[in-house]
Coordinates of C-alpha atoms in Angstrom, one line a residue:
G1 CA 114.2 115.3 33.4
G2 CA 111.0 117.3 33.4
G3 CA 109.1 114.3 34.9
L4 CA 111.5 114.0 37.8
H5 CA 111.3 117.8 38.4
H6 CA 107.5 117.3 38.5
C7 CA 108.0 114.6 41.1
I8 CA 109.7 117.1 43.4
S9 CA 107.0 119.7 42.9
L10 CA 104.3 117.2 43.7
D11 CA 104.3 118.3 47.3
R12 CA 102.8 121.6 46.3
S13 CA 99.6 119.8 45.2
A14 CA 99.2 118.3 48.7
A15 CA 98.2 121.7 50.0
H16 CA 95.1 121.6 47.8
L17 CA 94.0 118.4 49.6
G18 CA 93.8 120.0 53.0
G19 CA 90.0 119.8 53.2
L20 CA 89.8 116.2 51.9
E21 CA 92.5 115.1 54.4
A22 CA 90.7 116.8 57.3
A23 CA 87.5 115.0 56.4
A24 CA 89.2 111.6 56.0
T25 CA 89.0 110.5 59.6
S26 CA 88.0 106.8 59.3
P27 CA 90.5 104.2 58.0
A28 CA 88.2 103.6 55.0
A29 CA 88.1 107.3 54.1
R30 CA 91.9 107.5 54.4
A31 CA 92.4 104.5 52.2
M32 CA 90.1 106.0 49.6
Q33 CA 92.0 109.3 49.8
T34 CA 95.3 107.5 49.3
R35 CA 94.0 105.7 46.2
E36 CA 92.7 109.0 44.8
E37 CA 96.1 110.7 45.4
H38 CA 98.0 107.8 43.7
T39 CA 95.6 108.0 40.7
R40 CA 96.3 111.7 40.5
I41 CA 100.1 111.1 40.6
A42 CA 99.8 108.4 38.0
D43 CA 98.0 110.7 35.6
S44 CA 100.7 113.4 36.1
V45 CA 104.0 111.5 35.7
D46 CA 105.7 108.9 33.6
A47 CA 104.8 105.3 34.4
S48 CA 108.5 104.6 35.1
L49 CA 108.6 107.4 37.7
Y50 CA 105.4 106.5 39.4
P51 CA 106.9 104.7 42.5
V52 CA 109.3 107.6 43.2
A53 CA 106.5 110.1 42.7
V54 CA 104.3 108.3 45.3
L55 CA 107.2 108.2 47.8
I56 CA 107.9 112.0 47.4
D57 CA 104.2 112.8 47.8
E58 CA 104.0 110.6 50.9
L59 CA 106.7 112.8 52.5
R60 CA 103.9 115.4 53.0
H61 CA 101.2 112.9 53.8
D62 CA 98.9 113.3 56.9
D63 CA 99.6 109.8 58.1
V64 CA 102.8 109.7 60.2
Q65 CA 103.5 106.1 59.4
L66 CA 103.4 106.8 55.6
R67 CA 105.8 109.8 56.1
L68 CA 108.1 107.6 58.2
N69 CA 108.2 104.9 55.5
A70 CA 108.8 107.5 52.8
I71 CA 111.8 108.9 54.8
K72 CA 113.2 105.4 55.2
S73 CA 113.0 105.1 51.4
L74 CA 115.1 108.3 50.7
G75 CA 117.8 106.1 49.3
T76 CA 115.4 104.8 46.6
I77 CA 114.3 108.4 45.8
A78 CA 117.8 109.7 45.6
T79 CA 118.9 106.8 43.4
A80 CA 116.1 107.5 41.0
L81 CA 116.8 111.2 40.9
G82 CA 120.5 110.8 40.5
Q83 CA 123.3 112.6 42.4
E84 CA 123.0 116.0 40.9
R85 CA 119.2 116.3 41.3
T86 CA 119.5 114.9 44.8
R87 CA 121.9 117.7 45.7
E88 CA 120.0 120.5 43.9
E89 CA 116.3 119.5 44.4
L90 CA 115.7 116.7 47.0
L91 CA 117.9 118.0 49.8
P92 CA 116.4 121.6 49.6
F93 CA 113.0 120.0 49.5
L94 CA 113.8 118.1 52.7
Q95 CA 114.7 121.3 54.4
E96 CA 111.1 122.5 53.8
I97 CA 109.5 119.6 55.6
I98 CA 111.4 119.9 58.9
D99 CA 108.3 120.8 60.9
D100 CA 107.2 117.2 61.5
D101 CA 106.8 114.5 64.1
D102 CA 109.9 113.8 66.2
E103 CA 110.1 110.2 65.1
V104 CA 110.1 111.2 61.5
L105 CA 112.8 113.8 62.1
I106 CA 115.0 111.3 63.9
A107 CA 114.6 108.9 61.0
L108 CA 115.5 111.7 58.6
S109 CA 118.7 112.4 60.5
E110 CA 119.7 108.7 60.5
Q111 CA 119.1 108.5 56.8
L112 CA 121.1 111.5 56.0
R113 CA 124.2 110.2 57.8
H114 CA 124.3 107.4 55.3
G115 CA 123.6 109.8 52.3
L116 CA 127.2 110.2 50.9
L117 CA 126.4 107.9 48.0
W118 CA 123.3 109.8 47.2
V119 CA 125.1 113.1 46.6
G120 CA 128.3 111.8 44.8
G121 CA 130.7 110.8 47.6
P122 CA 132.7 112.6 50.3
Q123 CA 133.6 115.5 48.0
Y124 CA 129.9 116.5 48.1
A125 CA 129.3 115.7 51.8
Y126 CA 128.7 119.4 52.5
A127 CA 125.5 119.2 50.5
L128 CA 123.9 117.1 53.3
I129 CA 124.6 119.9 55.9
G130 CA 121.4 121.9 55.0
P131 CA 118.7 119.6 56.3
L132 CA 120.8 118.6 59.3
E133 CA 121.3 122.2 60.2
E134 CA 117.5 122.7 60.3
L135 CA 117.3 119.6 62.6
C136 CA 119.8 121.2 65.0
N137 CA 117.3 124.0 65.6
V138 CA 114.3 122.0 66.7
E139 CA 113.1 121.9 70.3
E140 CA 113.2 118.1 70.9
I141 CA 116.6 117.1 72.3
T142 CA 116.6 113.6 70.8
V143 CA 116.2 115.0 67.3
R144 CA 119.1 117.5 67.9
E145 CA 121.3 114.8 69.3
S146 CA 120.7 112.6 66.3
A147 CA 121.4 115.5 64.0
T148 CA 124.7 116.5 65.6
E149 CA 125.8 112.8 65.6
S150 CA 125.1 112.7 61.9
L151 CA 127.0 115.9 61.3
K152 CA 130.0 114.5 63.2
I153 CA 130.0 111.4 61.0
L154 CA 129.9 113.6 57.9
A155 CA 132.7 115.8 59.2
G156 CA 134.9 112.6 59.4
H157 CA 134.5 112.2 55.6
M158 CA 135.0 115.9 54.7
S159 CA 138.3 117.3 53.6
S160 CA 140.1 120.1 55.5
E161 CA 139.1 122.6 52.9
H162 CA 135.4 121.7 53.0
I163 CA 135.5 121.7 56.9
S164 CA 137.0 125.3 56.8
R165 CA 134.5 126.5 54.1
H166 CA 131.3 124.7 54.9
F167 CA 131.4 123.1 58.4
C168 CA 133.0 126.2 60.1
A169 CA 130.3 128.3 58.4
L170 CA 127.7 126.0 59.9
I171 CA 129.2 126.3 63.3
S172 CA 129.3 130.1 63.0
R173 CA 125.6 130.2 62.0
L174 CA 124.5 127.9 64.8
A175 CA 126.7 129.6 67.5
T176 CA 125.1 133.0 66.8
H177 CA 121.6 131.8 66.2
D178 CA 118.8 133.4 68.2
W179 CA 117.4 130.1 69.4
Y180 CA 119.2 128.6 72.4
T181 CA 118.5 125.1 71.0
S182 CA 120.9 125.8 68.1
R183 CA 123.6 127.0 70.4
I184 CA 123.2 123.9 72.5
S185 CA 123.6 121.7 69.4
V186 CA 126.7 123.5 68.0
S187 CA 128.6 122.8 71.3
N188 CA 128.9 119.1 70.1
L189 CA 130.6 120.0 66.8
F190 CA 133.7 121.9 67.9
A191 CA 135.7 118.7 68.7
C192 CA 135.3 117.2 65.3
A193 CA 136.2 120.5 63.4
L194 CA 139.2 121.7 65.4
P195 CA 141.7 119.0 64.3
K196 CA 141.0 119.6 60.6
V197 CA 141.4 123.3 60.3
S198 CA 144.3 125.8 60.2
D199 CA 145.6 127.6 63.4
T200 CA 143.8 130.8 62.4
K201 CA 140.5 128.9 62.1
Q202 CA 141.2 127.0 65.3
E203 CA 141.4 130.4 67.1
D204 CA 138.1 131.5 65.6
L205 CA 136.4 128.3 66.6
L206 CA 137.8 128.5 70.1
K207 CA 136.6 132.0 70.5
A208 CA 133.1 130.9 69.4
Y209 CA 133.3 128.1 71.9
C210 CA 134.4 130.4 74.8
R211 CA 131.5 132.7 73.9
L212 CA 129.1 129.8 74.4
C213 CA 130.8 129.1 77.8
S214 CA 129.6 132.7 78.8
D215 CA 126.2 132.4 77.1
D216 CA 123.2 134.0 78.8
T217 CA 121.3 130.8 78.8
P218 CA 122.3 128.3 81.5
M219 CA 121.5 125.3 79.3
V220 CA 123.9 126.5 76.7
R221 CA 126.7 126.9 79.3
R222 CA 125.9 123.5 80.7
Q223 CA 126.3 121.8 77.3
A224 CA 129.5 123.8 76.6
A225 CA 130.8 122.5 80.0
N226 CA 129.7 119.0 79.1
V227 CA 132.0 118.9 76.0
L228 CA 134.9 120.8 77.4
G229 CA 137.0 117.6 77.9
S230 CA 136.5 116.6 74.2
V231 CA 137.5 120.0 73.0
A232 CA 140.7 120.0 75.2
E233 CA 141.7 116.6 73.8
V234 CA 142.1 118.0 70.3
L235 CA 144.0 121.1 71.2
D236 CA 147.8 121.2 71.2
D237 CA 148.6 124.9 71.3
E238 CA 149.6 126.2 74.7
E239 CA 147.9 129.5 74.4
M240 CA 144.7 127.9 73.3
L241 CA 144.8 125.4 76.2
D242 CA 145.4 128.4 78.5
E243 CA 142.3 130.1 77.1
L244 CA 140.3 126.9 77.6
L245 CA 141.5 126.6 81.2
Q246 CA 140.2 130.1 81.8
A247 CA 136.8 129.0 80.4
F248 CA 136.9 125.9 82.6
E249 CA 137.6 127.9 85.8
K250 CA 134.8 130.3 84.9
L251 CA 132.3 127.4 84.4
S252 CA 133.3 125.8 87.7
Q253 CA 132.2 129.0 89.4
D254 CA 129.0 129.4 87.4
E255 CA 125.9 130.8 89.3
Q256 CA 123.9 127.7 88.2
D257 CA 124.7 124.4 90.0
S258 CA 123.5 122.5 86.8
V259 CA 126.7 123.9 85.2
R260 CA 129.0 123.6 88.2
I261 CA 128.0 119.9 88.6
L262 CA 130.1 119.1 85.5
A263 CA 133.3 120.6 87.0
V264 CA 134.4 117.3 88.6
K265 CA 133.9 115.5 85.3
N266 CA 136.1 118.1 83.6
V267 CA 138.8 118.0 86.3
V268 CA 139.1 114.2 85.5
A269 CA 139.1 114.9 81.7
L270 CA 141.8 117.6 81.9
G271 CA 143.8 115.7 84.4
K272 CA 144.1 112.8 82.0
L273 CA 145.5 115.1 79.2
R274 CA 148.8 115.7 80.9
G275 CA 150.7 114.3 83.9
A276 CA 152.8 117.4 84.5
S277 CA 152.7 118.7 88.1
D278 CA 152.3 122.4 87.0
W279 CA 149.3 121.4 84.8
H280 CA 147.7 119.5 87.7
A281 CA 148.4 122.4 90.0
R282 CA 146.1 124.6 87.9
I283 CA 143.3 122.1 87.9
L284 CA 143.2 120.8 91.4
P285 CA 142.0 124.0 93.1
V286 CA 138.7 123.5 91.4
L287 CA 138.3 120.3 93.5
K288 CA 138.4 122.2 96.7
S289 CA 135.6 124.5 95.5
C290 CA 133.6 121.5 94.4
A291 CA 134.0 119.8 97.8
E292 CA 132.9 123.0 99.6
D293 CA 130.2 124.0 97.1
K294 CA 126.9 125.3 98.5
S295 CA 125.0 122.9 96.2
W296 CA 124.8 119.3 97.5
R297 CA 124.6 118.1 93.9
V298 CA 128.1 119.4 93.2
R299 CA 129.5 117.8 96.4
Y300 CA 127.7 114.6 95.5
M301 CA 129.6 114.5 92.2
M302 CA 132.9 115.0 94.0
A303 CA 132.2 112.0 96.3
D304 CA 130.9 109.9 93.5
N305 CA 133.9 110.4 91.3
V306 CA 136.6 109.9 94.0
K307 CA 138.0 106.7 92.4
Q308 CA 138.5 108.4 89.0
L309 CA 140.1 111.4 90.7
C310 CA 142.5 109.2 92.7
D311 CA 143.4 107.3 89.5
V312 CA 144.1 110.5 87.6
F313 CA 146.0 112.4 90.3
Q314 CA 147.8 109.4 91.8
A315 CA 150.8 111.4 93.0
K316 CA 148.7 114.0 94.9
A317 CA 145.6 111.9 95.7
A318 CA 146.5 111.4 99.4
T319 CA 146.9 115.2 100.0
A320 CA 144.6 116.8 97.3
V321 CA 141.7 114.4 96.9
V322 CA 141.2 112.1 100.0
P323 CA 141.0 114.9 102.6
F324 CA 138.1 116.5 100.8
Y325 CA 136.5 113.1 100.5
L326 CA 136.8 112.5 104.2
R327 CA 135.0 115.7 104.9
L328 CA 132.1 114.6 102.7
L329 CA 131.6 111.5 104.9
S330 CA 130.3 114.0 107.5
D331 CA 128.3 116.2 105.0
Q332 CA 125.1 117.7 106.2
E333 CA 123.1 116.2 103.3
V334 CA 122.0 112.6 103.4
E335 CA 122.6 112.0 99.7
V336 CA 126.2 113.1 99.9
R337 CA 127.0 111.0 103.0
M338 CA 125.3 108.0 101.3
I339 CA 127.4 108.2 98.1
A340 CA 130.6 108.9 100.1
A341 CA 130.0 105.8 102.2
A342 CA 129.5 103.8 99.1
R343 CA 132.9 104.9 97.7
L344 CA 135.0 104.0 100.8
A345 CA 137.1 101.4 99.0
A346 CA 138.2 103.8 96.3
A347 CA 139.6 106.3 98.9
A348 CA 141.2 103.5 101.0
A349 CA 143.0 102.0 98.1
V350 CA 145.1 105.2 97.8
N351 CA 146.6 104.7 101.3
P352 CA 146.0 101.3 102.8
T353 CA 147.9 101.9 106.0
K354 CA 147.0 101.8 109.7
E355 CA 147.5 105.6 109.9
F356 CA 144.9 106.2 107.2
L357 CA 142.5 103.6 108.8
D358 CA 142.8 105.5 112.1
T359 CA 141.8 108.7 110.3
L360 CA 138.9 106.9 108.5
L361 CA 137.4 105.0 111.4
P362 CA 135.9 108.0 113.3
S363 CA 134.1 109.1 110.2
M364 CA 132.8 105.5 109.6
E365 CA 131.7 105.1 113.2
K366 CA 129.7 108.3 113.0
L367 CA 127.7 106.7 110.1
T368 CA 126.5 103.9 112.4
M369 CA 123.7 104.1 115.0
P370 CA 122.8 106.1 117.0
Q371 CA 124.7 109.0 115.5
E372 CA 123.5 108.4 112.0
H373 CA 119.7 108.7 111.7
S374 CA 119.4 107.9 108.0
Q375 CA 119.0 104.2 107.3
H376 CA 120.0 104.8 103.7
V377 CA 123.4 106.1 104.8
R378 CA 123.9 103.1 107.2
A379 CA 122.8 100.7 104.4
S380 CA 125.3 102.3 102.0
L381 CA 128.1 101.9 104.6
A382 CA 127.1 98.3 105.3
G383 CA 127.3 97.6 101.6
S384 CA 130.9 98.9 101.3
V385 CA 132.6 98.4 104.7
L386 CA 133.6 94.8 104.0
S387 CA 135.2 95.8 100.7
L388 CA 137.8 97.4 102.9
A389 CA 138.9 94.0 104.3
P390 CA 141.0 92.9 101.3
I391 CA 142.5 96.4 101.1
F392 CA 143.7 96.7 104.7
G393 CA 144.5 93.0 105.2
T394 CA 143.7 90.5 108.0
K395 CA 145.3 92.2 111.0
L396 CA 143.8 95.7 110.5
T397 CA 140.4 94.1 109.6
V398 CA 140.4 92.0 112.8
D399 CA 141.6 94.8 115.0
H400 CA 139.4 97.6 113.7
L401 CA 136.9 96.9 111.0
I402 CA 135.2 93.9 112.8
N403 CA 133.8 96.3 115.4
V404 CA 132.1 98.5 112.7
F405 CA 130.8 95.3 111.1
L406 CA 129.3 94.1 114.4
L407 CA 127.7 97.5 115.0
L408 CA 126.0 97.3 111.7
M409 CA 125.0 93.7 112.3
R410 CA 122.9 94.8 115.3
D411 CA 121.2 97.7 113.3
D412 CA 117.5 98.0 113.8
T413 CA 116.8 98.4 110.1
P414 CA 116.5 95.2 108.0
E415 CA 117.9 96.8 104.9
V416 CA 121.2 97.6 106.7
R417 CA 121.6 94.0 107.9
L418 CA 120.7 92.7 104.4
K419 CA 123.3 94.8 102.7
L420 CA 125.9 93.6 105.2
I421 CA 125.1 89.9 104.8
S422 CA 125.2 90.2 101.0
T423 CA 128.9 91.2 101.1
L424 CA 130.0 88.6 103.7
G425 CA 132.1 86.7 101.2
E426 CA 134.6 89.5 101.0
L427 CA 135.2 89.3 104.8
S428 CA 135.4 85.5 104.8
S429 CA 138.2 85.5 102.3
V430 CA 140.4 87.7 104.5
V431 CA 139.9 86.8 108.2
G432 CA 140.6 83.4 109.6
I433 CA 138.2 80.7 110.9
D434 CA 138.9 81.7 114.5
V435 CA 137.7 85.3 113.9
L436 CA 134.6 84.1 112.0
S437 CA 133.7 81.6 114.7
Q438 CA 134.2 84.0 117.7
S439 CA 133.0 87.3 116.4
L440 CA 130.7 86.7 113.5
L441 CA 129.0 83.3 113.7
P442 CA 126.8 84.2 116.7
S443 CA 125.5 87.2 114.7
I444 CA 125.0 85.1 111.5
K445 CA 123.0 82.5 113.5
D446 CA 120.8 85.2 114.8
L447 CA 120.3 86.7 111.4
G448 CA 119.4 83.2 110.0
K449 CA 116.3 83.4 112.2
D450 CA 115.7 87.1 111.7
R451 CA 112.1 88.3 111.7
Q452 CA 112.5 89.7 108.2
W453 CA 112.4 87.0 105.6
R454 CA 114.7 88.8 103.2
I455 CA 117.4 88.7 105.8
R456 CA 117.0 85.0 106.2
L457 CA 117.1 84.6 102.5
A458 CA 120.4 86.6 102.3
V459 CA 121.9 84.4 105.0
I460 CA 121.0 81.3 103.0
E461 CA 122.8 82.8 99.9
C462 CA 126.0 83.2 102.0
M463 CA 126.1 79.5 103.2
P464 CA 128.2 78.1 100.3
V465 CA 130.8 80.8 100.8
L466 CA 130.9 80.3 104.6
A467 CA 131.2 76.5 104.1
Q468 CA 134.2 77.0 101.8
Y469 CA 136.1 79.1 104.4
L470 CA 135.0 77.4 107.6
G471 CA 135.5 73.9 106.4
E472 CA 133.2 70.9 106.7
V473 CA 133.6 70.3 110.5
A474 CA 133.2 73.9 111.7
F475 CA 130.4 74.6 109.3
T476 CA 128.4 71.5 110.2
K477 CA 128.9 72.2 113.9
E478 CA 127.9 75.8 113.9
L479 CA 125.3 76.2 111.1
S480 CA 123.8 73.0 109.9
H481 CA 121.0 73.2 112.5
L482 CA 119.6 76.2 110.5
F483 CA 118.8 74.0 107.5
G484 CA 115.9 72.3 109.3
V485 CA 114.5 75.7 110.3
W486 CA 114.7 77.0 106.8
L487 CA 113.0 74.0 105.2
V488 CA 109.9 74.6 107.3
D489 CA 110.0 78.4 107.0
P490 CA 106.5 80.1 106.6
V491 CA 107.8 82.0 103.5
F492 CA 108.0 79.9 100.3
S493 CA 110.9 82.0 98.9
V494 CA 113.0 81.0 101.9
R495 CA 112.1 77.3 101.5
D496 CA 112.9 77.4 97.8
A497 CA 116.2 79.1 98.4
A498 CA 117.1 76.5 101.0
A499 CA 116.4 73.8 98.5
A500 CA 118.6 75.5 95.9
N501 CA 121.3 76.0 98.6
F502 CA 121.5 72.3 99.3
K503 CA 122.7 71.8 95.7
R504 CA 125.5 74.3 96.1
L505 CA 126.5 73.0 99.5
A506 CA 126.7 69.5 98.0
E507 CA 129.1 70.8 95.4
V508 CA 131.3 72.5 98.0
L509 CA 131.3 69.9 100.8
G510 CA 130.8 66.7 98.8
Q511 CA 128.4 63.8 98.5
P512 CA 129.2 62.1 101.8
W513 CA 128.3 65.3 103.7
S514 CA 125.0 65.5 101.8
E515 CA 124.3 61.9 102.7
A516 CA 125.0 62.4 106.4
H517 CA 123.3 65.8 106.9
I518 CA 120.8 66.6 104.1
V519 CA 119.1 63.3 103.4
P520 CA 118.0 62.6 107.0
Q521 CA 116.3 66.1 107.1
L522 CA 114.5 65.4 103.9
Q523 CA 113.3 62.0 105.1
A524 CA 111.9 63.5 108.3
L525 CA 109.8 66.0 106.2
L526 CA 108.1 63.2 104.1
T527 CA 105.8 62.4 107.0
N528 CA 105.1 66.0 108.1
K529 CA 101.4 66.9 108.5
N530 CA 101.9 70.2 106.6
Y531 CA 101.8 69.5 102.8
L532 CA 103.9 72.6 102.2
Y533 CA 106.9 71.0 104.0
R534 CA 106.4 67.8 102.1
I535 CA 106.7 69.9 98.9
S536 CA 109.9 71.4 100.4
S537 CA 111.4 67.9 100.7
M538 CA 110.6 67.2 97.0
L539 CA 112.1 70.6 95.9
C540 CA 115.3 69.8 97.8
A541 CA 115.4 66.3 96.3
G542 CA 115.0 67.7 92.8
T543 CA 117.9 70.2 93.1
L544 CA 120.2 67.7 94.9
A545 CA 119.6 65.1 92.1
E546 CA 121.5 67.3 89.7
V547 CA 124.8 67.0 91.5
V548 CA 124.9 63.5 93.0
S549 CA 125.8 60.1 91.5
P550 CA 123.4 57.5 90.1
P551 CA 124.0 55.1 93.1
F552 CA 123.1 58.0 95.5
L553 CA 119.9 58.6 93.5
E554 CA 119.0 54.9 93.6
K555 CA 119.7 54.6 97.3
H556 CA 118.0 57.7 98.6
H557 CA 115.9 59.5 95.9
V558 CA 114.0 56.6 94.4
P559 CA 112.5 55.4 97.7
M560 CA 111.5 59.0 98.6
V561 CA 109.7 59.8 95.4
V562 CA 108.0 56.4 95.1
K563 CA 106.7 56.9 98.7
M564 CA 105.4 60.4 97.9
A565 CA 103.7 59.4 94.6
D566 CA 100.7 58.2 96.7
D567 CA 100.4 61.5 98.7
S568 CA 96.9 62.7 99.2
V569 CA 97.6 66.3 98.1
P570 CA 97.7 67.0 94.3
N571 CA 100.3 69.8 94.7
V572 CA 102.7 67.3 96.4
R573 CA 102.2 64.8 93.6
V574 CA 102.9 67.5 91.0
N575 CA 106.3 68.2 92.6
V576 CA 106.9 64.4 92.8
A577 CA 106.4 64.2 89.0
K578 CA 108.8 67.1 88.5
T579 CA 111.4 65.5 90.8
M580 CA 111.0 62.1 89.0
Q581 CA 111.8 63.9 85.7
V582 CA 115.1 65.2 87.2
V583 CA 116.0 61.9 88.8
L584 CA 115.4 60.0 85.5
R585 CA 117.5 62.5 83.6
H586 CA 120.5 61.7 85.8
M587 CA 120.1 57.9 85.9
P588 CA 121.6 55.4 83.4
G589 CA 119.3 53.9 80.7
S590 CA 118.7 50.6 82.5
S591 CA 119.0 50.3 86.3
A592 CA 117.2 48.9 89.2
G593 CA 116.4 52.3 90.4
K594 CA 114.8 53.3 87.1
D595 CA 112.8 50.0 87.1
A596 CA 111.5 50.8 90.6
L597 CA 110.6 54.4 89.6
M598 CA 108.7 53.7 86.3
P599 CA 105.5 52.0 87.9
A600 CA 105.1 55.0 90.2
L601 CA 105.5 57.4 87.3
R602 CA 102.9 55.5 85.2
S603 CA 100.4 55.7 88.0
L604 CA 100.9 59.5 88.1
V605 CA 100.2 59.6 84.3
A606 CA 96.8 58.2 85.1
D607 CA 96.2 60.5 88.1
S608 CA 92.8 62.1 88.6
D609 CA 94.4 65.6 88.8
P610 CA 95.1 67.2 85.3
D611 CA 98.3 69.0 86.5
V612 CA 99.8 65.9 87.9
R613 CA 99.0 64.0 84.7
F614 CA 100.6 66.8 82.6
F615 CA 104.0 66.8 84.5
A616 CA 104.0 63.0 84.8
Q617 CA 103.5 62.6 81.1
R618 CA 106.2 65.2 80.4
A619 CA 108.6 63.2 82.6
L620 CA 107.7 59.9 80.9
D621 CA 108.1 61.4 77.4
E622 CA 111.5 62.7 78.2
S623 CA 112.6 59.4 79.7
E624 CA 111.4 57.5 76.6
R625 CA 113.2 59.9 74.2
A626 CA 116.4 59.5 76.2
A627 CA 116.0 55.7 76.0

């Protein structure tokens, strides 16, 4: 017993080593210092307690890593000390070393949340509160968040009696603490204490919470507003809920926008609690003030959460939510218009009628050129306008939305056109082939040759979707001429995407289509003077080989790669070797095609270029393993 007590008091001796620690700047000096400390400890304690004594001493060591390792070994220390000594000596000792590196304090918090076994089980969970309370006071937010999370876990194991006696006392101390950091931390603890205490205690806790909602420090009020929904969830008493609603209304009119910004989140949380119309009638007026708030950040939150608001207030969404949202589409701030434009589908889903679309269209048209000067707003609209097509259906889309689509398609800014093209699949699934052919395909053809390579790339990505909806005949007639253009594009990313696209088109339109329309274009590239385009033909052949049959490979791929194996440019031969590897992977073990391919592959294994030899050897090794 005395030896263990001595272990705990070892930290006192660390103070006498201040001068030595300061001098120990080099790794060698620090190592010598550590050995001397261990020798001192070994002389002072029982041999059986030596490892524990070292760990305890390291809790005060200068080296952060040693302190961190010691904290992570608290379970070992506690086991050696026993439950009683852990409660009476180790935990008070830990409270004295709170002034430490943030990483160490977070580790301490995480260790303490698993400390029930150290102190004797749930009936002694309150013993762990002391060090965690100290952690709730520190300045670093990540430490405080970890500490409050640990306290919430401990509260789940504590009895109602212990919650009332110990946990509520902790809340009271933190809520009245001079430091605002403590008052921020305590806001997170009300929701876990309220369900486990008597009505009288609940009233006391709620009063303490409401005081935090009126705190002088904005950051405290903000955190109180942040947890209001979780506090409301655990209250059943009408009078208490009434008191909480008063706090909610006060917070929604706070002088700081950092506090008001949470009002929309709390409207959603409170709206979910009850579906009664009188309950909703008390909450919804706050939405109006949010939509008209002088701070754009609050209005932004209103527009951003329109879907959640419509889901919660379904019965009144059309009259109490959507009108405010429509106003935000014409907001004076770019950021608000941008997020409002991105949430069009959420508002439209509430009322997918012609009447609503007639109301919506003027606002949408204002967000296109030339009225809307911000390209970011127009890009946001371009990204969401086609999501309205499945909501309003074919007729309304063709009659009204296509015009907005075409306006955006002609936008001067590449980002706007790019956003529009990336959502083209949603439109294709709704409108018919006639509409696609007449209204959209001319624009798509122009974008396929757009001066911005990212636009061309986006059009390529849409090809399989368009092929699926247009059908083989219409797709080939209208768009197949673009493939030859993309294969000789000056930007490699476009050529590479075109190669990958051929594989997906072969899956959608079938092998006969590939034979008729892809293979001739690849064969034409084999003799092109520009080696980059000859590489394109090999890239296409490699991707296509993954989805066609062995007879197709034998008929078309084998002659192509054998011919290109003698190319004068090493980079072309590298890609030939890579394509050979793919072709061999998809051909049966013994075939005429394989027999024709192997001599060319072996000649590449002996090539003068080291990269060609590497890829050729890899292809040969894989083929031999498969055989």
